[in-house]
XYZ file of C-alpha atoms in Angstrom:
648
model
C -126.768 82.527 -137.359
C -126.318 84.222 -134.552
C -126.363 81.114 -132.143
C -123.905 79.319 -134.322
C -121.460 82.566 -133.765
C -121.893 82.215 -130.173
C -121.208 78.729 -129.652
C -118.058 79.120 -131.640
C -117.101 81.933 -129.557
C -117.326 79.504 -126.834
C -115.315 77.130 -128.302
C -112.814 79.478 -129.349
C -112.640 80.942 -126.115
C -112.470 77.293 -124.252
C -110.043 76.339 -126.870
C -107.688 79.325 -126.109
C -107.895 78.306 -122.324
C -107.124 74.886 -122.987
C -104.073 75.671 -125.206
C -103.051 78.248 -122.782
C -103.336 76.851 -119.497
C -102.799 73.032 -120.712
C -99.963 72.157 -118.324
C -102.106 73.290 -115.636
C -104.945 71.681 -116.752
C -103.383 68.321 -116.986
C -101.980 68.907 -113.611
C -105.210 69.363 -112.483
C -106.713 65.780 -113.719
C -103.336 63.802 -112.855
C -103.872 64.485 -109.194
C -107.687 64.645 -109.453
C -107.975 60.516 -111.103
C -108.369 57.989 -109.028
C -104.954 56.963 -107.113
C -105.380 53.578 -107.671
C -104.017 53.879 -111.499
C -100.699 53.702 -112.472
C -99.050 56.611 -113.888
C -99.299 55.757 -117.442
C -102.943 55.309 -117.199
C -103.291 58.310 -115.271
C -101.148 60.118 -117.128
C -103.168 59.253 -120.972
C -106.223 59.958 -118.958
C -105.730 63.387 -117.753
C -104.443 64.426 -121.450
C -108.088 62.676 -122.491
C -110.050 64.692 -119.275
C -108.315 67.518 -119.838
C -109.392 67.679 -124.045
C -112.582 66.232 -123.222
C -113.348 69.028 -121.403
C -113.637 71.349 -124.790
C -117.358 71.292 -126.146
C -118.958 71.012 -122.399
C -116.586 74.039 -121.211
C -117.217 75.778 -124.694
C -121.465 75.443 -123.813
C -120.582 77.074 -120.737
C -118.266 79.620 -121.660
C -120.908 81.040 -124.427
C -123.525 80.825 -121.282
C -121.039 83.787 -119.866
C -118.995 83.466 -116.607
C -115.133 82.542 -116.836
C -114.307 80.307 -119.595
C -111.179 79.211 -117.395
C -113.596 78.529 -114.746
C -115.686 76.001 -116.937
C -112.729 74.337 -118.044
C -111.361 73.685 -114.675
C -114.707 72.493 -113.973
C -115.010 70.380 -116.830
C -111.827 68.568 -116.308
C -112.614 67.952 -112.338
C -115.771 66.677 -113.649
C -114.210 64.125 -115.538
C -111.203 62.975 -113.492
C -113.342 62.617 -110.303
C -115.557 59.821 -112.367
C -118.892 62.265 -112.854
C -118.535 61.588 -116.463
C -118.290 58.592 -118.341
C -116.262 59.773 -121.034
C -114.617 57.792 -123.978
C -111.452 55.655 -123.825
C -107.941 57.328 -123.255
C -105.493 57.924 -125.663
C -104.025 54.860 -126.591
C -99.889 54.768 -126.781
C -98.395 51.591 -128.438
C -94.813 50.312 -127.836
C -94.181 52.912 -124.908
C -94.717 53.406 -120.974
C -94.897 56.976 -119.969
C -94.995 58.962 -116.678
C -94.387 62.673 -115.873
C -90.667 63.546 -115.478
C -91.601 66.673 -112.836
C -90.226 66.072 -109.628
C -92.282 65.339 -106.394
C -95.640 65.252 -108.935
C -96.088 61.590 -107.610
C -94.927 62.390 -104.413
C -97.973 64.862 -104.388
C -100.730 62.204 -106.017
C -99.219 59.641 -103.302
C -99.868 61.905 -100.364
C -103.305 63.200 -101.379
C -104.437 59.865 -102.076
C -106.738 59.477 -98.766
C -108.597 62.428 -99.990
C -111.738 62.708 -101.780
C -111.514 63.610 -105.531
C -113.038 67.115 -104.798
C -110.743 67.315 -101.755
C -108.182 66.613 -104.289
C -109.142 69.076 -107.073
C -109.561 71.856 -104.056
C -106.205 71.412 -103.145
C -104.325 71.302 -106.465
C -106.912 74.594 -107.281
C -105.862 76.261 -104.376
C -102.471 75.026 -103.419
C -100.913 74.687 -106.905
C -103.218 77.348 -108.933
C -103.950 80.166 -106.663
C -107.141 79.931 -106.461
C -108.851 81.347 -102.983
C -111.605 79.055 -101.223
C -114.501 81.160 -102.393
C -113.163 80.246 -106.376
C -112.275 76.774 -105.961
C -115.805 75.899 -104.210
C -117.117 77.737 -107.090
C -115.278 75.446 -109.545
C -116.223 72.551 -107.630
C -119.779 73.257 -107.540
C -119.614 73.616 -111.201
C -117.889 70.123 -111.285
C -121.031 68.760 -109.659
C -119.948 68.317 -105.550
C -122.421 68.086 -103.295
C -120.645 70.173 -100.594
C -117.992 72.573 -102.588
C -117.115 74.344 -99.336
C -117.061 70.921 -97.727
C -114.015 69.835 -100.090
C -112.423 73.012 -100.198
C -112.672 72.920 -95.917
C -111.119 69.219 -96.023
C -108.363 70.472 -98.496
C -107.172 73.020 -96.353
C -107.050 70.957 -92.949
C -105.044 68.769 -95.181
C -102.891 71.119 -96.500
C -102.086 73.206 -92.887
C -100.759 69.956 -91.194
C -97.714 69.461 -89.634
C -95.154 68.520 -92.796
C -97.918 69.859 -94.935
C -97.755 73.225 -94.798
C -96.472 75.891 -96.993
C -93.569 74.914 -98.916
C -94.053 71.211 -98.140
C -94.295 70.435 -101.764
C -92.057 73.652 -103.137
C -88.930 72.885 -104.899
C -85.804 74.237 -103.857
C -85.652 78.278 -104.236
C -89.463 78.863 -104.432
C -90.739 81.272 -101.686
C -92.809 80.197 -98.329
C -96.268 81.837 -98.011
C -95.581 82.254 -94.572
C -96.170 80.001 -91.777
C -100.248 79.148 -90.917
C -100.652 79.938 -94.533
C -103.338 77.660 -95.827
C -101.978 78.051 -100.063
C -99.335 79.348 -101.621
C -99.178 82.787 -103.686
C -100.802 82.938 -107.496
C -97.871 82.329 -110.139
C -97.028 78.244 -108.949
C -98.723 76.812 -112.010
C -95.693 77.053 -114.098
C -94.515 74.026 -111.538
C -94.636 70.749 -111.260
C -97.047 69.781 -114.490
C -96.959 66.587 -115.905
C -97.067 67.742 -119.434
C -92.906 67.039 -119.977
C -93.067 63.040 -119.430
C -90.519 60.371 -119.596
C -90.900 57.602 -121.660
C -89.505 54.073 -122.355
C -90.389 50.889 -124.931
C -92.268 48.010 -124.298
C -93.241 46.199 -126.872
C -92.455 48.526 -129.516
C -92.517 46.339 -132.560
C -95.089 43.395 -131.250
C -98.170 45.261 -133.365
C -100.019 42.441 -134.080
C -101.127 39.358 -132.682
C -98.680 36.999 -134.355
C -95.902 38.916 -133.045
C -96.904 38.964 -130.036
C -97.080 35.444 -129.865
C -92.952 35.936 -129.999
C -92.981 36.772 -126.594
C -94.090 32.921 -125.227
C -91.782 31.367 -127.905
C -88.701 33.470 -126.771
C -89.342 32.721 -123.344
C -90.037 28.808 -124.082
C -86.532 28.882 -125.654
C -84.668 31.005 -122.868
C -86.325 28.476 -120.271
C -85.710 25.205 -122.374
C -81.633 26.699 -122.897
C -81.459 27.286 -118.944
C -83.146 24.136 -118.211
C -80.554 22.481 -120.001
C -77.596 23.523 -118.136
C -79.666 22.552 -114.982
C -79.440 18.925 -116.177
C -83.243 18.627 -117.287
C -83.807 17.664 -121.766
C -83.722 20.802 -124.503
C -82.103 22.740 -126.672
C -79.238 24.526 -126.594
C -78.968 28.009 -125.580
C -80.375 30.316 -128.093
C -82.428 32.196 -129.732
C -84.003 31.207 -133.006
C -87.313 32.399 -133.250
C -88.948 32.388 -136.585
C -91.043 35.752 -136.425
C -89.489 38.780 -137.890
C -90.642 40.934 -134.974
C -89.372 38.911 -132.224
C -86.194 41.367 -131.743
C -88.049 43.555 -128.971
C -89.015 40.066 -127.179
C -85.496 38.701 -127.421
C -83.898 41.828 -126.586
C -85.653 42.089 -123.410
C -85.156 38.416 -122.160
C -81.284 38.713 -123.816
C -79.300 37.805 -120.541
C -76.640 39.512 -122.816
C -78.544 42.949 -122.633
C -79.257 43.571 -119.055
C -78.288 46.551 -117.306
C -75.021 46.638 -115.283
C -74.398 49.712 -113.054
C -71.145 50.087 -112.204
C -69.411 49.006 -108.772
C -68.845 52.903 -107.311
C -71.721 54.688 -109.262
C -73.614 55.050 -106.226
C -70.902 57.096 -104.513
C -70.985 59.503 -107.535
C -74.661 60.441 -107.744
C -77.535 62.797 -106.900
C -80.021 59.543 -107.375
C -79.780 57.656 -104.503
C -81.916 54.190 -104.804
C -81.723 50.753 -106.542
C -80.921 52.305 -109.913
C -77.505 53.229 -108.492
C -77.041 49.043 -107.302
C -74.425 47.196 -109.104
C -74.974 43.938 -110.067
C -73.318 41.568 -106.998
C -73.213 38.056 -106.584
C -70.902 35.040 -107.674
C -73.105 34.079 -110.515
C -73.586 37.519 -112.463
C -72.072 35.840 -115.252
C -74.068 33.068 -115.121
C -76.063 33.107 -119.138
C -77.987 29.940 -118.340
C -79.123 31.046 -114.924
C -80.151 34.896 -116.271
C -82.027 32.659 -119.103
C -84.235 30.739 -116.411
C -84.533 33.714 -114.476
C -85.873 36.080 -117.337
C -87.851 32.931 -118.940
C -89.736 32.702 -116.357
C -90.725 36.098 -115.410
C -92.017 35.936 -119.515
C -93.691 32.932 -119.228
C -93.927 31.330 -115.328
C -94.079 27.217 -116.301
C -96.791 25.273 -114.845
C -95.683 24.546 -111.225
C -93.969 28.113 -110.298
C -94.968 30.254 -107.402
C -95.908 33.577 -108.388
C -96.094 36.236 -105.839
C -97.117 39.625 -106.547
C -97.029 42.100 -104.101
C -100.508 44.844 -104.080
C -101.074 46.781 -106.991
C -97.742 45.428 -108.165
C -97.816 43.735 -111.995
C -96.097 41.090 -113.523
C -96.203 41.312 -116.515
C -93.093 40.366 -118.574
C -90.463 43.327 -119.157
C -90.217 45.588 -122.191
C -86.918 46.493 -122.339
C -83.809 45.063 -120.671
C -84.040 45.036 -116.660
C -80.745 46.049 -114.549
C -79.309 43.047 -112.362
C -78.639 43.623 -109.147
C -77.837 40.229 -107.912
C -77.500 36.498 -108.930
C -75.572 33.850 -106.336
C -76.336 31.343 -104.076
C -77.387 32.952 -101.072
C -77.085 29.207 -99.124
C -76.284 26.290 -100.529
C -78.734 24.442 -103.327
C -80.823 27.751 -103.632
C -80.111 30.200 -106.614
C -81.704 34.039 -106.630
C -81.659 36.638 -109.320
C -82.499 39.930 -108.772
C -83.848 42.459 -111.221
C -85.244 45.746 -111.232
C -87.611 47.082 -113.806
C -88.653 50.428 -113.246
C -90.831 50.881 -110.450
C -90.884 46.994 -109.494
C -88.102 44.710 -108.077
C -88.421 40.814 -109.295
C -86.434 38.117 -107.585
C -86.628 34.673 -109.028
C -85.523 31.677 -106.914
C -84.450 28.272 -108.181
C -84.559 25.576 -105.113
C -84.708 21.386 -105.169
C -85.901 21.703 -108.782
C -88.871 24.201 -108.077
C -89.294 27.723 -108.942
C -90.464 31.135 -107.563
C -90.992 34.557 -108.769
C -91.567 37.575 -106.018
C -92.971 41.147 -107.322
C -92.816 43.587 -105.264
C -93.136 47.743 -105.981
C -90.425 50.002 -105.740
C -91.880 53.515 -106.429
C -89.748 56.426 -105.421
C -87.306 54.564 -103.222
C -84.457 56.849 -101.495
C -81.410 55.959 -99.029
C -83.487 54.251 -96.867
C -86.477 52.359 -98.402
C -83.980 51.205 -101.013
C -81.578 49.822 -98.300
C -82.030 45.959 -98.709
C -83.878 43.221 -100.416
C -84.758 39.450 -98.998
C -83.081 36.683 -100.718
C -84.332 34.402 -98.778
C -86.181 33.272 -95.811
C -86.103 30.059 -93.822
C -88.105 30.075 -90.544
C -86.211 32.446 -88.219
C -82.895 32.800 -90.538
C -83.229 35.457 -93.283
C -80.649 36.448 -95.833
C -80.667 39.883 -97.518
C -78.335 41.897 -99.892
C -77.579 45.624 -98.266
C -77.725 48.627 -100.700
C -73.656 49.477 -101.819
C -74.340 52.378 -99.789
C -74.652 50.698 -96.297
C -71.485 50.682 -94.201
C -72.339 48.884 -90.890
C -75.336 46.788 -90.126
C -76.729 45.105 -86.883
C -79.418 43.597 -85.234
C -81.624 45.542 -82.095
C -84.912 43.872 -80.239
C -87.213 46.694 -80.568
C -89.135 45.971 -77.496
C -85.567 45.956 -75.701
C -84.765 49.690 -76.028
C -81.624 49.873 -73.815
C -80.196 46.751 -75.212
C -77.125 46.462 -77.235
C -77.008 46.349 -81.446
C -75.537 42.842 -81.981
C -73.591 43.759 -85.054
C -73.781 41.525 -88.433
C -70.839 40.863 -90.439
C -71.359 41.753 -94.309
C -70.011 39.719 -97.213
C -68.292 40.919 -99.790
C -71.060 40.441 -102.106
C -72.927 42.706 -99.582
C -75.142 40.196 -98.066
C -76.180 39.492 -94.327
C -77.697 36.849 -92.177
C -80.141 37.758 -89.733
C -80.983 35.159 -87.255
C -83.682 36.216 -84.752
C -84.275 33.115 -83.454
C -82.470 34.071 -80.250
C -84.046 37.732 -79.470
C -86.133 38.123 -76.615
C -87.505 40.713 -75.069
C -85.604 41.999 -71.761
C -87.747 43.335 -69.107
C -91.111 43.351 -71.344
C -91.461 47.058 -72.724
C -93.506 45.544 -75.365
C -96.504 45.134 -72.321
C -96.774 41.195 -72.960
C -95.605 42.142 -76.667
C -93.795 39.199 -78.081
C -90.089 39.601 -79.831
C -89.742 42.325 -82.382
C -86.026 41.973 -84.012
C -84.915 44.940 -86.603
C -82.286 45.807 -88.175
C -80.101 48.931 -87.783
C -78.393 49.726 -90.416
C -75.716 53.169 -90.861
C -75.039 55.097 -94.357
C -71.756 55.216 -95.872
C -70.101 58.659 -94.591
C -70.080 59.058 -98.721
C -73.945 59.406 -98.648
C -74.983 60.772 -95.371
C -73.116 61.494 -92.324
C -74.018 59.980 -88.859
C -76.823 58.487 -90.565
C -78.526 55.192 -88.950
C -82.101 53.826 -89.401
C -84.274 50.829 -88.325
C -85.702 48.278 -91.033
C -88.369 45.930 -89.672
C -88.509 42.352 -91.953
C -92.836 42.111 -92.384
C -93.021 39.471 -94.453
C -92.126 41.230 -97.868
C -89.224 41.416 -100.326
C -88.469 44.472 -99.274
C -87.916 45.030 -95.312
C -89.929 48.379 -93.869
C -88.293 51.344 -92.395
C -89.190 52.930 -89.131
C -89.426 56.503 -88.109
C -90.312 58.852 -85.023
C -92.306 62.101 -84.534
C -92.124 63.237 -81.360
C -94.747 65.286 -78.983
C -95.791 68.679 -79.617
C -94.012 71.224 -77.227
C -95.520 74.317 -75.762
C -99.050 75.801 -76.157
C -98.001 76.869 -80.371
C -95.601 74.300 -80.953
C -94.203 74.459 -84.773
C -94.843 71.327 -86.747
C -92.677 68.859 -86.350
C -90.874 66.134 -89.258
C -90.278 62.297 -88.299
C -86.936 61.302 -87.924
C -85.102 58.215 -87.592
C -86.067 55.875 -84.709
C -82.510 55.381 -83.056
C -82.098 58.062 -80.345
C -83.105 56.958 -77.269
C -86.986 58.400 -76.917
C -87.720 56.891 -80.529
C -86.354 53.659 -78.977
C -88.706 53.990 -76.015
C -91.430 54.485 -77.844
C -91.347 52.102 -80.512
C -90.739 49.490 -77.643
C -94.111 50.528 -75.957
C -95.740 50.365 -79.421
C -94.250 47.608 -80.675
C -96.951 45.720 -80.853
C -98.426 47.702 -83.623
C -96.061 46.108 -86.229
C -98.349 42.723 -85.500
C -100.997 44.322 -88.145
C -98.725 45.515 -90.632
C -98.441 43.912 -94.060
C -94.604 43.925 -95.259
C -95.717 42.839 -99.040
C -96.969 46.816 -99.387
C -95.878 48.750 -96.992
C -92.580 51.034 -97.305
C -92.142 52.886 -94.119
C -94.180 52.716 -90.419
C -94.304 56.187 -88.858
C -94.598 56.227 -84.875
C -96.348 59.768 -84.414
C -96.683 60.866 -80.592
C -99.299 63.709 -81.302
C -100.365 64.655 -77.759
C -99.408 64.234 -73.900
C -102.692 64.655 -71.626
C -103.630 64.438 -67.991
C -105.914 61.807 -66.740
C -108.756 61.848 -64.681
C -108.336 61.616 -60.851
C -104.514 61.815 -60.768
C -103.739 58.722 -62.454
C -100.882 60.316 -64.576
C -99.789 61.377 -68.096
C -101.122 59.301 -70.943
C -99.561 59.578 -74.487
C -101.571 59.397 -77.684
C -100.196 57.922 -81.112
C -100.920 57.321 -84.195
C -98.881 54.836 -86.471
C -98.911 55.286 -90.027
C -98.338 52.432 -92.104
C -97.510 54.154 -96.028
C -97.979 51.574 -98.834
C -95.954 51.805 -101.828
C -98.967 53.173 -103.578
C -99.550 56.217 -101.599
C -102.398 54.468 -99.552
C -102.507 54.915 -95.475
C -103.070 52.642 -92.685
C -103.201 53.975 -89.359
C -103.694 52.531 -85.695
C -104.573 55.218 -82.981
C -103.601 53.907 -79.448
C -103.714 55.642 -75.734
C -100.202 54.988 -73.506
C -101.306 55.230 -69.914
C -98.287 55.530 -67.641
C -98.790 51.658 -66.580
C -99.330 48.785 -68.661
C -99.796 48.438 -71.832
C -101.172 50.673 -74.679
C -104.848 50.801 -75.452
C -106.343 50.694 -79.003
C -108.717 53.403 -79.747
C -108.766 52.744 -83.563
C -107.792 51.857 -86.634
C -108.477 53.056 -90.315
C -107.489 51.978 -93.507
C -106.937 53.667 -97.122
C -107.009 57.301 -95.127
C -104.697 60.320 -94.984
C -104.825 60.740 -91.414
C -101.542 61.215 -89.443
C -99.789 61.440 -93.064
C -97.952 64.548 -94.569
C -101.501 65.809 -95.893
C -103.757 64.960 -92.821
C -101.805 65.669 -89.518
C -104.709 67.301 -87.887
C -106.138 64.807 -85.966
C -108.893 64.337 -82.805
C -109.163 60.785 -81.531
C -111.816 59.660 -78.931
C -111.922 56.645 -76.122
C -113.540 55.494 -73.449
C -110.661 54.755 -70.636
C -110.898 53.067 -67.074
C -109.910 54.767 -63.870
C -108.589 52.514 -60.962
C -111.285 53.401 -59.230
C -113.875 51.833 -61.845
C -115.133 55.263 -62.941
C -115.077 55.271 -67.429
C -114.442 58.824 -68.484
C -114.248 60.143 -72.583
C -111.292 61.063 -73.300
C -110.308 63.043 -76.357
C -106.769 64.788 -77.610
C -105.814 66.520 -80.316
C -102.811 67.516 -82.652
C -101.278 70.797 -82.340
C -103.179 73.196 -83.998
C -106.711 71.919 -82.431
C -107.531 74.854 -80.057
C -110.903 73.538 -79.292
C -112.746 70.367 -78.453
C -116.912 70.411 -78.697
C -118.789 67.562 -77.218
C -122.637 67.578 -78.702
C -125.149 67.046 -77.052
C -127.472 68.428 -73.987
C -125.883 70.858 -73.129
C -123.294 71.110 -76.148
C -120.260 71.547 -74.285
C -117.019 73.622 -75.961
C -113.815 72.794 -73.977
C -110.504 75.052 -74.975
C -107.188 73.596 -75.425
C -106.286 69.738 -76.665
C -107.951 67.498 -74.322
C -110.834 66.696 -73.007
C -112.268 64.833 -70.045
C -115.735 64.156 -68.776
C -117.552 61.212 -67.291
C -118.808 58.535 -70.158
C -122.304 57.871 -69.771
C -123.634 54.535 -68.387
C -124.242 51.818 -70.568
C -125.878 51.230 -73.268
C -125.854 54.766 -74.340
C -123.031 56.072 -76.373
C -120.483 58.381 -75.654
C -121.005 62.009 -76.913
C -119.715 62.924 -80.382
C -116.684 64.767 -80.514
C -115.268 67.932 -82.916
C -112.576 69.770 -82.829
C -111.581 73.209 -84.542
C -108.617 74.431 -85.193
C -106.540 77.249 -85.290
C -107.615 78.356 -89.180
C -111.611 77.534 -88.517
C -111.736 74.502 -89.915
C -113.894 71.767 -88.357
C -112.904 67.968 -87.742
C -114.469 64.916 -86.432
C -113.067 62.765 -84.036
C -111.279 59.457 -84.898
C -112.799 57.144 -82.082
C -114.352 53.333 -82.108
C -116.807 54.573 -84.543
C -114.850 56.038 -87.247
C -115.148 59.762 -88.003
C -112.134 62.057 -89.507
C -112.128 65.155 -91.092
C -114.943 67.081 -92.515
């Protein structure tokens, strides 16, 4: 008897915990899950993690300790994939995502982290917790190295556009800069438990409804086919299943979303849901038919191209048009954007194509312009309403003029770069690197001009700058649009670096100059950078390089899927074996601005102060020393060199 009273005084207690402190909780799984889900997935499965966590936390709680402790530890257990648990909540007919602001901002950034890295940073950062608590909780979760996590959560978390109030909202008091978390009392913030929700396919319950779906989009297709001069039916929509109304609805060229013309000008949401629809052929019903009968049901023959971790699955609700013309002659493009994706469909010589590409979060900049189409060098592209001037500039060219681009009055441009060329080779052998610079209506932002760079995607990438660190404690410093005349200078150098960048999934390429060192035997000042290539998805790809002060830059390294040189991992060592003149190889090392020591191990283990270091590389074959670096809190990292490494 008495057992059975004390393991439902667990439960009880667990239970109260869970009811109490659910927001929290479910905060605590959302940013724990794997970033590779998509926020309805992640969003069921944190409500399952987080009531999972009940009878196991209940067991624990009767053991004695903190039954808010075995929760937490419960629910990181789950969401970083120690348990195998049982399927999520399932929701039918509806797509939901947390309606807190910056909550995905947060997952995006913190996806190069380890899950326990993760769950030590929401535990600390978000819930209060000090180190000594969270490793507790972690350990509890099963990590191997508790301290380990909490260590790498808190060199994430001090970095430069990381720190203390990086993820506040507006009002909320700074800890204080150095501060590694912010004060207990944040976990009434940013929780996903309000969400936002819209239909999908509501009413197609079973499988003969569903089966609506390929018959509405036959019949849209056959009705647009027919004004295209090919055999069918008449426009229409006569489909014979009674719950066909959710299909039809969503492939109704009748029901898509029109924004009006000067909504953009009028609104604290700045990105493609504030587009109007533009183009000559907006009005077009047989076109929009073909357009949204394909994306249903692509016919044999169509190009599909889906963009990473992008989906294409038919829509479940009306999409908003943003265009539909003729960007040049004999080719028609539609335009349509459905939530977090945009979808252009292209009709040309009788053959079609369908482009998905993500569209997460966009803002001023990343939601600036969309391809319609590319031929060779010649590119046409719609400009967001918001865009008042627009121009061309060869990157590796940095004191060359902006060749400015006339736009249309349906707000598209054509960018030839067929006749760019370098002028006196900044780019170090580099070949041409044509972007375009773009300036914000006065309406939006004032004085406001940016670079996007055309990768290959649907949607063009935009550049940014940080500069050097200045002084022996500089302050952290923010990127910032590459137009004045040192972002220029760089980028030209760096150029180059675009070569490896993949325009299908990538949203913005930060430049990040992160330390200025003397080299060995006078030969000058060398600058290291890192550039950041940030997927739609959160994900990281970064390119360390070495600038000597003649010819061109020098890799050091690359790594992919990391959160190095990002807003949660600007603490950053990086290693190399350079060259002197006079034939001599030296390691150099540098590190960002809060490194205040480098350690080389080995015989002896050498510490040197300060951000650089420089000592003779050892002959071949024998490898360079390994190189650490703490920083100004204690925390330990390892360097980023040929052989990998990053933070501990």
């Amino acid at each position: 008897m008495r057992r059975r009273q004390g393991a439902g005084a667990g439960l009880r207690q667990a239970e109260a915990v869970i009811i109490e402190r659910y927001p929290q909780l479910l905060r605590l799984a959302y940013l724990v899950l794997p970033p590779d889900l998509d926020r309805h997935a992640r969003l069921l499965r944190a409500h399952r993690g987080v009531q999972h966590s009940l009878r196991a936390a209940g067991r624990r709680a009767r053991q004695g300790g903190d039954p808010l402790a075995a929760v937490r530890a419960e629910v990181v257990r789950y969401a970083a994939g120690r348990l195998r648990g049982p399927f999520p909540p399932w929701v039918w007919g509806l797509r939901m995502w947390p309606s807190a602001e910056g909550l995905d901002e947060a997952a995006r950034a913190l996806a190069g982290l380890p899950p326990y890295a993760r769950a030590a940073h929401v535990l600390c950062r978000f819930d209060g917790l000090d180190e000594d608590a969270a490793a507790e909780v972690l350990a509890r979760a099963g990590a191997e190295d508790p301290a380990g996590a909490v260590r790498t959560a808190l060199a994430a978390a001090t970095g430069p556009g990381a720190g203390p109030g990086a993820d506040r909202g507006e009002g909320e008091a700074d800890a204080g800069e150095g501060t590694a978390w912010a004060p207990p009392g944040r976990e009434t913030i940013m929780h996903p438990a309000d969400v936002h929700t819209r239909p999908t396919d509501l009413l197609l319950r079973r499988t003969r409804v569903r089966a609506a779906w390929g018959v509405a989009a036959v019949l849209l297709l056959a009705a647009g086919l027919t004004r295209a001069g090919v055999t069918g039916p008449e426009p229409g929509l006569r489909v014979g299943y009674a719950g066909a109304s959710a299909a039809r609805a969503a492939l109704d060229p009748g029901r898509l979303v029109r924004v009006p013309a000067q909504a953009w000008s009028d609104t604290g949401r700045v990105d493609f849901t504030a587009w109007p629809a533009r183009g000559p052929r907006t009005g077009d019903r047989a076109l929009l038919a073909r357009a949204l009968g394909t994306w249903a049901a692509p016919p044999t023959g169509t190009a599909v191209t889906v963009a990473p971790a992008a989906s294409a699955e038919p829509p479940g609700h009306p999409p908003q048009l943003l265009f539909a013309g003729e960007p040049r002659p004999g080719t028609a493009v539609v335009v349509f954007l459905d939530a977090d994706r945009v979808v252009r469909y292209t009709e040309r010589g009788g053959r079609r194509s369908l482009d998905v590409a993500r569209s997460d979060d966009a803002n001023v900049t990343t939601a600036a312009a969309i391809t319609l189409t590319r031929d060779g060098s010649t590119a046409r592209r719609l400009l967001a309403p918001w865009i008042a001037t627009a121009g061309v500039r060869e990157l590796t060219a940095p004191a060359g003029p902006v060749r400015p681009l006339p736009i249309g009055r349906d707000g598209t441009v054509t960018t030839d770069f067929a006749g760019a060329e370098p002028a006196g080779g900044a780019g170090g052998g580099c070949g041409p690197h044509p972007v375009l610079e773009v300036a914000s209506s006065p309406r939006i932002v004032e004085k406001h001009a940016f670079l996007l760079a055309d990768r290959g995607g649907l949607l063009p990438v935009h550049l940014t700058y940080t500069p050097p660190p200045e002084g022996d404690a500089p302050p952290a410093r923010q990127p910032r649009e590459a137009t004045g005349p040192a972002a220029l200078a760089r980028w030209a150098q760096e150029a180059c670096a675009l070569d490896a960048v993949d325009g299908r999934g990538v949203r913005a390429v930060n430049l990040w100059d992160f330390a200025v060192t003397e080299l060995p035997e006078g030969a000058g000042r060398a600058v290291w950078s890192c550039t950041r290539a940030t997927h739609w998805t959160g994900r990281g790809d970064v390119q360390l390089r070495l600038r000597p002060p003649a010819g061109a830059s020098l890799a050091v390294t690359r790594a992919d899927a990391t959160a190095a040189c990002g807003r949660f991992g600007q603490h950053v060592l990086a290693a190399t074996v350079w060259r002197a003149p006079s034939g001599r190889d030296y390691q150099l090392a540098a590190g960002s601005r809060e490194v205040a020591e480098i350690n080389a191990a080995g015989s002896p283990r050498t510490r040197t102060p300060g951000r650089a270091f420089a000592a003779p590389a050892p002959p071949a074959p024998a490898p360079p020393a390994t190189l650490t670096a703490t920083l100004r809190s204690g925390a330990v990292i390892t360097a980023l060199d040929a052989r990998g490494g990053g933070r501990d």
